[in-house]
Short mmCIF file of C-alpha atoms in Angstrom, two decimals:
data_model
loop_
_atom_site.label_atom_id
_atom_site.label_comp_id
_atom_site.label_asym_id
_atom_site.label_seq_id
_atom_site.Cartn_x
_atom_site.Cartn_y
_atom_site.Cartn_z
CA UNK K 23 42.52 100.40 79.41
CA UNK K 24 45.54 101.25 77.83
CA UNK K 25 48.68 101.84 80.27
CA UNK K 26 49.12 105.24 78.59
CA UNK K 27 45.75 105.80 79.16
CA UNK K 28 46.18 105.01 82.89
CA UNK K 29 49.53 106.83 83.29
CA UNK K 30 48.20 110.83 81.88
CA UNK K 31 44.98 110.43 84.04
CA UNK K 32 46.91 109.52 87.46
CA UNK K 33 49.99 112.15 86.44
CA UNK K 34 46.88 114.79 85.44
CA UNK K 35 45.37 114.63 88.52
CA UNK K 36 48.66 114.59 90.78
CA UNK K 37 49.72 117.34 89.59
CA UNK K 38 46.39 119.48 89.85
CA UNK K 39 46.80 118.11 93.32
CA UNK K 40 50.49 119.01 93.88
CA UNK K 41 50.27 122.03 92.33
CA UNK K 42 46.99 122.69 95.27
CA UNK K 43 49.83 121.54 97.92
CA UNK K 44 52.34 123.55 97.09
CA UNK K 45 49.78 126.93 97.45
CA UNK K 46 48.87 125.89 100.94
CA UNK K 47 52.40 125.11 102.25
CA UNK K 48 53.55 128.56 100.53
CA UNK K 49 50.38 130.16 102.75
CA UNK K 50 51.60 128.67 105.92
CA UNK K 51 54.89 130.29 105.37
CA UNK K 52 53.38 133.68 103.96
CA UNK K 53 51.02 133.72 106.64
CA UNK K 54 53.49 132.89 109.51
CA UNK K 55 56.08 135.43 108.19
CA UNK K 56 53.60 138.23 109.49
CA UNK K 57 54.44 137.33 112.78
CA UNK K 58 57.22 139.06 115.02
CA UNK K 59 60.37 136.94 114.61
CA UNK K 60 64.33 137.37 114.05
CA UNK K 61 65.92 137.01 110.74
CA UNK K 62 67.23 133.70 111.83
CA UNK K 63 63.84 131.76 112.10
CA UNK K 64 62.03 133.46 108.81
CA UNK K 65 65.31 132.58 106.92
CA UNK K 66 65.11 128.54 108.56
CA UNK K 67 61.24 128.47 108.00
CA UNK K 68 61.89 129.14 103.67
CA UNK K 69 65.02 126.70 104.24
CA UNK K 70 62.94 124.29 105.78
CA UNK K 71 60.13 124.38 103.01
CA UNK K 72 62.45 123.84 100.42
CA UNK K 73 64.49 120.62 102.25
CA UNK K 74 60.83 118.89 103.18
CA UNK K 75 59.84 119.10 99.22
CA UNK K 76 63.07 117.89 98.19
CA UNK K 77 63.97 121.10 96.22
CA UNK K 78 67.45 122.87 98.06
CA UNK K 79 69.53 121.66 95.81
CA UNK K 80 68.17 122.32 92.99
CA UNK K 81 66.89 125.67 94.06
CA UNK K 82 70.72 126.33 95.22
CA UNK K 83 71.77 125.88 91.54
CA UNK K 84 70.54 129.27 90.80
CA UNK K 85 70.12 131.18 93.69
CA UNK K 86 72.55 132.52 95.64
CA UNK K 87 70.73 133.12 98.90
CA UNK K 88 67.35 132.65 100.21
CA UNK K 89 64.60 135.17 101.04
CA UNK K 90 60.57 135.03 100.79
CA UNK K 91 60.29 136.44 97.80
CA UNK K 92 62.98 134.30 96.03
CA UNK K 93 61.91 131.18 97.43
CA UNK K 94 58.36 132.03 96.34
CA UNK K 95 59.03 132.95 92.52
CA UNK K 96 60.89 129.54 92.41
CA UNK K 97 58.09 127.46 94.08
CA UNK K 98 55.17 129.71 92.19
CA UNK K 99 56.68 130.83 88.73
CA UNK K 100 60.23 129.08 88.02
CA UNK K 101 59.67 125.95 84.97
CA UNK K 102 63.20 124.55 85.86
CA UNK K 103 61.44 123.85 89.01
CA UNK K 104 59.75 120.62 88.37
CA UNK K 105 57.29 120.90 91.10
CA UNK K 106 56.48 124.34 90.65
CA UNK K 107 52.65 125.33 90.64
CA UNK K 108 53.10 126.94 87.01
CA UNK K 109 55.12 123.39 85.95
CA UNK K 110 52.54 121.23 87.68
CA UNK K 111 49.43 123.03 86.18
CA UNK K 112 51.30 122.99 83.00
CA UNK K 113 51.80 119.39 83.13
CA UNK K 114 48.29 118.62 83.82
CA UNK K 115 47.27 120.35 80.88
CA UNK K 116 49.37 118.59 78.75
CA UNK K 117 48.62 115.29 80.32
CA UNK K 118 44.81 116.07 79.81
CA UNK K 119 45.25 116.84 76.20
CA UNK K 120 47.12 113.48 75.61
CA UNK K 121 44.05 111.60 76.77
CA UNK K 122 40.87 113.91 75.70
CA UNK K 123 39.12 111.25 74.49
CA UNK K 124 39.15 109.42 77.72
CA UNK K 125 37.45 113.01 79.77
CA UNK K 126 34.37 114.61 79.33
CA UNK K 127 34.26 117.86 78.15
CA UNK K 128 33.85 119.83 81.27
CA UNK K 129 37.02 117.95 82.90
CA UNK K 130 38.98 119.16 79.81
CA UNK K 131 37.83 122.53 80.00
CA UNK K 132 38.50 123.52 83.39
CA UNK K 133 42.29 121.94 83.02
CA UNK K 134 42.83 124.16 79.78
CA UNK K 135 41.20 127.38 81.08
CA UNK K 136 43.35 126.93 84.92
CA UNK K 137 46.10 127.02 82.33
CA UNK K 138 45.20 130.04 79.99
CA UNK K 139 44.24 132.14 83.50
CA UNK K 140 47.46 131.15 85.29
CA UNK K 141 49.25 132.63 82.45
CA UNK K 142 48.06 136.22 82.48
CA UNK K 143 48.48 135.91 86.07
CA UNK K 144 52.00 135.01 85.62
CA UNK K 145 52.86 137.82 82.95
CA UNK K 146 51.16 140.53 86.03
CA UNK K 147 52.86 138.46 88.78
CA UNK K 148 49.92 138.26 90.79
CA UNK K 149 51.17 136.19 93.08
CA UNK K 150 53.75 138.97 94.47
CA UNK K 151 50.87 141.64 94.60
CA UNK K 152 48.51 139.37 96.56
CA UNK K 153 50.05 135.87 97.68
CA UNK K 154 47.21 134.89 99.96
CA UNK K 155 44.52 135.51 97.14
CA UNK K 156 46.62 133.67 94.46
CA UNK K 157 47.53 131.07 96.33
CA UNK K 158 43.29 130.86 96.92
CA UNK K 159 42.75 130.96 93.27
CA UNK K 160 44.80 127.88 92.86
CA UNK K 161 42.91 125.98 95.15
CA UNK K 162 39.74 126.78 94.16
CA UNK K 163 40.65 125.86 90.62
CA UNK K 164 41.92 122.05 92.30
CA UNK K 165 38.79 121.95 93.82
CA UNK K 166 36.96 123.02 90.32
CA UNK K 167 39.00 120.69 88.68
CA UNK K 168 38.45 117.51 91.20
CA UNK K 169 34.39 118.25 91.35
CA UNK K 170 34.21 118.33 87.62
CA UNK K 171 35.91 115.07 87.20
CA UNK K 172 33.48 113.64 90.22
CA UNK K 173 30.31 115.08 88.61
CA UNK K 174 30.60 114.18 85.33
CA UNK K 175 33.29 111.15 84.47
CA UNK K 176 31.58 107.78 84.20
CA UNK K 177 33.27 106.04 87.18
CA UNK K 178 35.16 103.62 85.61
CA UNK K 179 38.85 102.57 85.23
CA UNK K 180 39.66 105.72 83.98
CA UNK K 181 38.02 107.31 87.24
CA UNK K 182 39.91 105.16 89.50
CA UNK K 183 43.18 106.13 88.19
CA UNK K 184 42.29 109.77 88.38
CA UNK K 185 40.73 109.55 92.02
CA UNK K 186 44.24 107.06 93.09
CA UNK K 187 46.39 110.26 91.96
CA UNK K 188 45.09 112.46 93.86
CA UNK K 189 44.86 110.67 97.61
CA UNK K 190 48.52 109.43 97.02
CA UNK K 191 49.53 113.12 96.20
CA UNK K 192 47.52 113.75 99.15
CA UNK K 193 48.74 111.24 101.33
CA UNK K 194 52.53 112.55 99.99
CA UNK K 195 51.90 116.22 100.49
CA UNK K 196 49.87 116.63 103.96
CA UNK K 197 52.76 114.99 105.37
CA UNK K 198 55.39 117.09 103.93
CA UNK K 199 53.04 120.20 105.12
CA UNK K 200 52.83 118.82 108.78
CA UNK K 201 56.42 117.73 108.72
CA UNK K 202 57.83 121.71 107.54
CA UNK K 203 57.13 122.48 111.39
CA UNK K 204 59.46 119.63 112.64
CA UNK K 205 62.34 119.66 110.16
CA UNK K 206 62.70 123.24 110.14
CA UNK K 207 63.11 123.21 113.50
CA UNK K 208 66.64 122.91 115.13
CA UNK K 209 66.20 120.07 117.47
CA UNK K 210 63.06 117.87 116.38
CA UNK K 211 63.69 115.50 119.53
CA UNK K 212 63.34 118.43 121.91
CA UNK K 213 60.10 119.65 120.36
CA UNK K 214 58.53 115.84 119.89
CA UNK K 215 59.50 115.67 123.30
CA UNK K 216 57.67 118.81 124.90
CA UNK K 217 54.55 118.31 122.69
CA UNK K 218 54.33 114.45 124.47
CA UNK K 219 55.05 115.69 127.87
CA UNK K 220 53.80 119.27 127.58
CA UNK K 221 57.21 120.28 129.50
CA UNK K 222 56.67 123.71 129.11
CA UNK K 223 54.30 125.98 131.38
CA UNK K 224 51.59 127.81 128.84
CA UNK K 225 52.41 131.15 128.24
CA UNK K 226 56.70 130.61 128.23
CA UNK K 227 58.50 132.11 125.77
CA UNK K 228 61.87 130.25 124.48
CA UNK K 229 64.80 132.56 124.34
CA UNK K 230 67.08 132.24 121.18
CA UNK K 231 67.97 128.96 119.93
CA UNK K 232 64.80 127.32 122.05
CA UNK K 233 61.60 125.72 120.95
CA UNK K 234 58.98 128.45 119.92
CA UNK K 235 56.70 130.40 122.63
CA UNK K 236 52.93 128.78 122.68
CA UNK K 237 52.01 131.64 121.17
CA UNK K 238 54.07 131.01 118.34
CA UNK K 239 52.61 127.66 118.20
CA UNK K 240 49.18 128.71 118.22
CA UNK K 241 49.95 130.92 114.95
CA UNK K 242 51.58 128.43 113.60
CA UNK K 243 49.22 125.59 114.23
CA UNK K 244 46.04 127.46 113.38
CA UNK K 245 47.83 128.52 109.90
CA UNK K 246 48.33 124.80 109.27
CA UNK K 247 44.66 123.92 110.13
CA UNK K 248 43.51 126.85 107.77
CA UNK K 249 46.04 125.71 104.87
CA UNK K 250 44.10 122.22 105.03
CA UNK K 251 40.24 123.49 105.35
CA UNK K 252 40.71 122.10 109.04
CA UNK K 253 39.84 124.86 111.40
CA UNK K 254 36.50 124.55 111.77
CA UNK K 255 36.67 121.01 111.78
CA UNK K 256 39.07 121.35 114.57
CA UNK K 257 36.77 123.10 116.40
CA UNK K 258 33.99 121.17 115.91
CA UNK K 259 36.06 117.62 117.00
CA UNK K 260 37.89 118.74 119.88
CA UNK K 261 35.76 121.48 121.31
CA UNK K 262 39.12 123.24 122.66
CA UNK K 263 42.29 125.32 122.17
CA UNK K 264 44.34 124.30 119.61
CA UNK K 265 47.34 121.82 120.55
CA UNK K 266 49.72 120.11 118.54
CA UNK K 267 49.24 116.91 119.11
CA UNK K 268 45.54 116.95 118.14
CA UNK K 269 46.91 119.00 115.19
CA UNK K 270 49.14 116.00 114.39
CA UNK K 271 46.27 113.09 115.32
CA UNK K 272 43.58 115.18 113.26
CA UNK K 273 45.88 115.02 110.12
CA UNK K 274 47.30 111.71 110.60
CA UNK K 275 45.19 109.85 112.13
CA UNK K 276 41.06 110.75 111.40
CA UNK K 277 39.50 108.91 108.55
CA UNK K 278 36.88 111.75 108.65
CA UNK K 279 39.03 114.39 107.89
CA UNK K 280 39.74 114.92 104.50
CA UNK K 281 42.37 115.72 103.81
CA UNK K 282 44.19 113.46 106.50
CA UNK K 283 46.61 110.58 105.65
CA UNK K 284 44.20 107.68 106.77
CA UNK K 285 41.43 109.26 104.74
CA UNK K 286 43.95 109.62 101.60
CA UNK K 287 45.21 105.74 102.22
CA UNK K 288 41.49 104.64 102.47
CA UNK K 289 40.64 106.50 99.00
CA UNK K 290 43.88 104.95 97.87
CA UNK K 291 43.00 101.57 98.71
CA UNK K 292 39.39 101.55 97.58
CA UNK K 293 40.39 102.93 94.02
CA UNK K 294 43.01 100.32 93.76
CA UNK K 295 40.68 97.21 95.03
CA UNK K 296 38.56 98.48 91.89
CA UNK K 297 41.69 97.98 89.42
CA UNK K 298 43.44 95.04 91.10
CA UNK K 299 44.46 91.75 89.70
CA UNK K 300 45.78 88.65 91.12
CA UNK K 301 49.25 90.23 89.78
CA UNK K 302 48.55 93.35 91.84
CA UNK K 303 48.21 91.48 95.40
CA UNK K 304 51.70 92.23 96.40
CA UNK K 305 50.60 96.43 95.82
CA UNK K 306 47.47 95.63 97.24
CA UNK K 307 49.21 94.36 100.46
CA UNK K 308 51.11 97.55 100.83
CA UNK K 309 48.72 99.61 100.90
CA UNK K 310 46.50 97.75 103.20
CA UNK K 311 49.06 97.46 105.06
CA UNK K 312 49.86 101.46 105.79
CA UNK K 313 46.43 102.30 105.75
CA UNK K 314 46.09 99.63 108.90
CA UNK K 315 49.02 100.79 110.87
CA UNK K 316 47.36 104.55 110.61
CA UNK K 317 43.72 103.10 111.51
CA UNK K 318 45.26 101.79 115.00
CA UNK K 319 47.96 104.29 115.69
CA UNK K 320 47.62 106.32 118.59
CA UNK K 321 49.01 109.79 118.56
CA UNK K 322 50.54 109.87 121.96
CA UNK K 323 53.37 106.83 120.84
CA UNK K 324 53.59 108.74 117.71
CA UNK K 325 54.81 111.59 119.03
CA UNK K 326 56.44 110.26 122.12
CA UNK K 327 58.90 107.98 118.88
CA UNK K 328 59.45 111.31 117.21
CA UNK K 329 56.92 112.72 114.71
CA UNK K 330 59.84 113.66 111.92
CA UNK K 331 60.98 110.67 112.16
CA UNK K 332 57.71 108.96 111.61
CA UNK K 333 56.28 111.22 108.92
CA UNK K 334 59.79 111.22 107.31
CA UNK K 335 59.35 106.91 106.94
CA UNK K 336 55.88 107.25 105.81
CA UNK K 337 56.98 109.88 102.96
CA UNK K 338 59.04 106.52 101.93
CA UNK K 339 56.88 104.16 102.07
CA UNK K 340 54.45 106.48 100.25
CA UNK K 341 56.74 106.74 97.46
CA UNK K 342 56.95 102.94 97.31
CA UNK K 343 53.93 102.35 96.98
CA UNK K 344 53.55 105.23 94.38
CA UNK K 345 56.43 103.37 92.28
CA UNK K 346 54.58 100.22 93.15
CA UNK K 347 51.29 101.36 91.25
CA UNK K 348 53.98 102.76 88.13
CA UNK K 349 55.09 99.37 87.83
CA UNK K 350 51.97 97.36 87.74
CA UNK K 351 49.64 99.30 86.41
CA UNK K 352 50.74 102.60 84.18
CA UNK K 353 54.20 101.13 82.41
CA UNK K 354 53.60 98.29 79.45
CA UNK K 355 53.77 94.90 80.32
CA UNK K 356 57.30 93.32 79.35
#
């Protein structure tokens, strides 16, 4: 296979899959301004969404303050915005068309029509009417747009590079999502440290400037599980109420759940087994390499060492490894 080839298929499906990220993280915050709270925390929740995806300064360049709506138009609707859903859905289209011959029909299809829909939604800003139901319709079409390529793409080299894009997007974005909660926050040791020693009697709420009430948490928690498909599988694993730390160790740590990062390294690794050379070892080793430290991690020293600071590592080496796969696979050889 051509390295073009390679490179549209992994950039198509990453950003079908980032654009799917950035709708649930937006519904966490949506979802979690409904709740009671001072000025102070809605405004650091928006500021913290925009630092953990990278995009403050470039969001600062043309706004002048933040606010819900704002921050939504420029994560929803804005092109400049690179990672915006309408930039990433538009790049997937374009990506798609560069390499039609190389999908079936139905993969096409569904990538061109996501487009065409997204734009009369855009011109009626549906997303400000109804964010919780836009913000569905983008997943749904993710989900459309991953089954198709399952269901009908011969599962070849081109399949591999599709299915690799979308756990390391994966893998990238469900930590950013888990990590909003910590780096928004004003003192991530003090939280890390009350989730691992549960310091704080059930039922206390924090004055100003203190780490949220459990109620708080529970809102906030469940939203998170809900943004990831996770709720029910929440309930079905741990039988109990929700707490944080089995939040944080079904996410991180569960090679059943979906959507977790162990599950996204293992689809990671298996994809890039199937496309590995004896030039591609020193990739290959990476990647075994994270997915083993998350297959015999234990939550309880991951959150006693500071979760931030841990998800905030893995979002590098992530990234690595992402640059890693550029370089041997989707630029031409020298």
């Amino acid at each position: 296979m051509l390295s073009r080839t390679a490179d549209h298929l992994f950039w198509m499906s990453r950003y079908t899959e980032r654009a799917e990220n950035t709708a649930r993280m937006l519904d966490v915050n949506v979802e979690m301004a409904l709740l009671p709270q001072s000025a102070q925390a809605a405004d650091s929740a928006w500021r913290g969404l925009l630092t953990i995806s990278e995009l403050d300064a470039l969001y600062q360049q043309s706004h002048a303050g933040v606010s819900a709506r704002e921050v939504t138009a420029f994560m929803v609707a804005d092109e400049r915005n690179p990672s915006s859903i309408a930039s990433c859905l538009r790049a997937a289209r374009d990506n798609a068309r560069a390499v039609r011959g190389a999908l079936t029909t139905e993969v096409w299809e569904t990538q061109n029509q996501t487009w065409l829909e997204l734009q009369e939604m855009l011109k009626t800003k549906a997303y400000e009417a109804d964010p919780g139901q836009f913000f569905e319709w983008v997943k749904f079409r993710s989900h459309l747009s991953r089954g198709v390529a399952i269901g009908t793409m011969l599962q070849d080299e081109a399949y591999n590079f599709v299915r690799m894009g979308t756990f390391l997007e994966r893998a990238d974005n469900t930590a950013r999502l888990i990590d909003v909660k910590f780096h928004s926050d004003t003192d991530h040791a003090s939280m890390t440290s009350h989730y691992a020693r549960q310091a704080i009697r059930p039922g206390r709420a924090g004055k100003a400037g203190e780490l949220p009430s459990t109620a708080t948490d529970y809102y906030y928690w469940s939203a998170i599980l809900r943004s990831v498909s996770g709720f029910e599988i929440y309930r079905k694993v741990y039988r109990d109420v929700i707490k944080p730390e089995r939040v944080a160790e079904l996410l991180l740590l569960r090679p059943d759940m979906p959507r977790s990062l162990h599950a996204s390294l293992n689809g990671i690794c298996v994809n890039l087994q199937a496309v590995a050379t004896d030039a591609t070892s020193e990739t290959m080793r990476h990647a075994g390499k994270l997915r083993a430290e998350l297959a015999y991690a234990d939550i309880g020293e991951l959150m006693a060492m500071g979760l931030h600071a841990y998800l905030t590592n893995f979002l590098d080496r992530i990234n690595d490894l992402g640059s890693r796969i550029s370089r041997d696979f989707l630029l031409p050889a020298a």
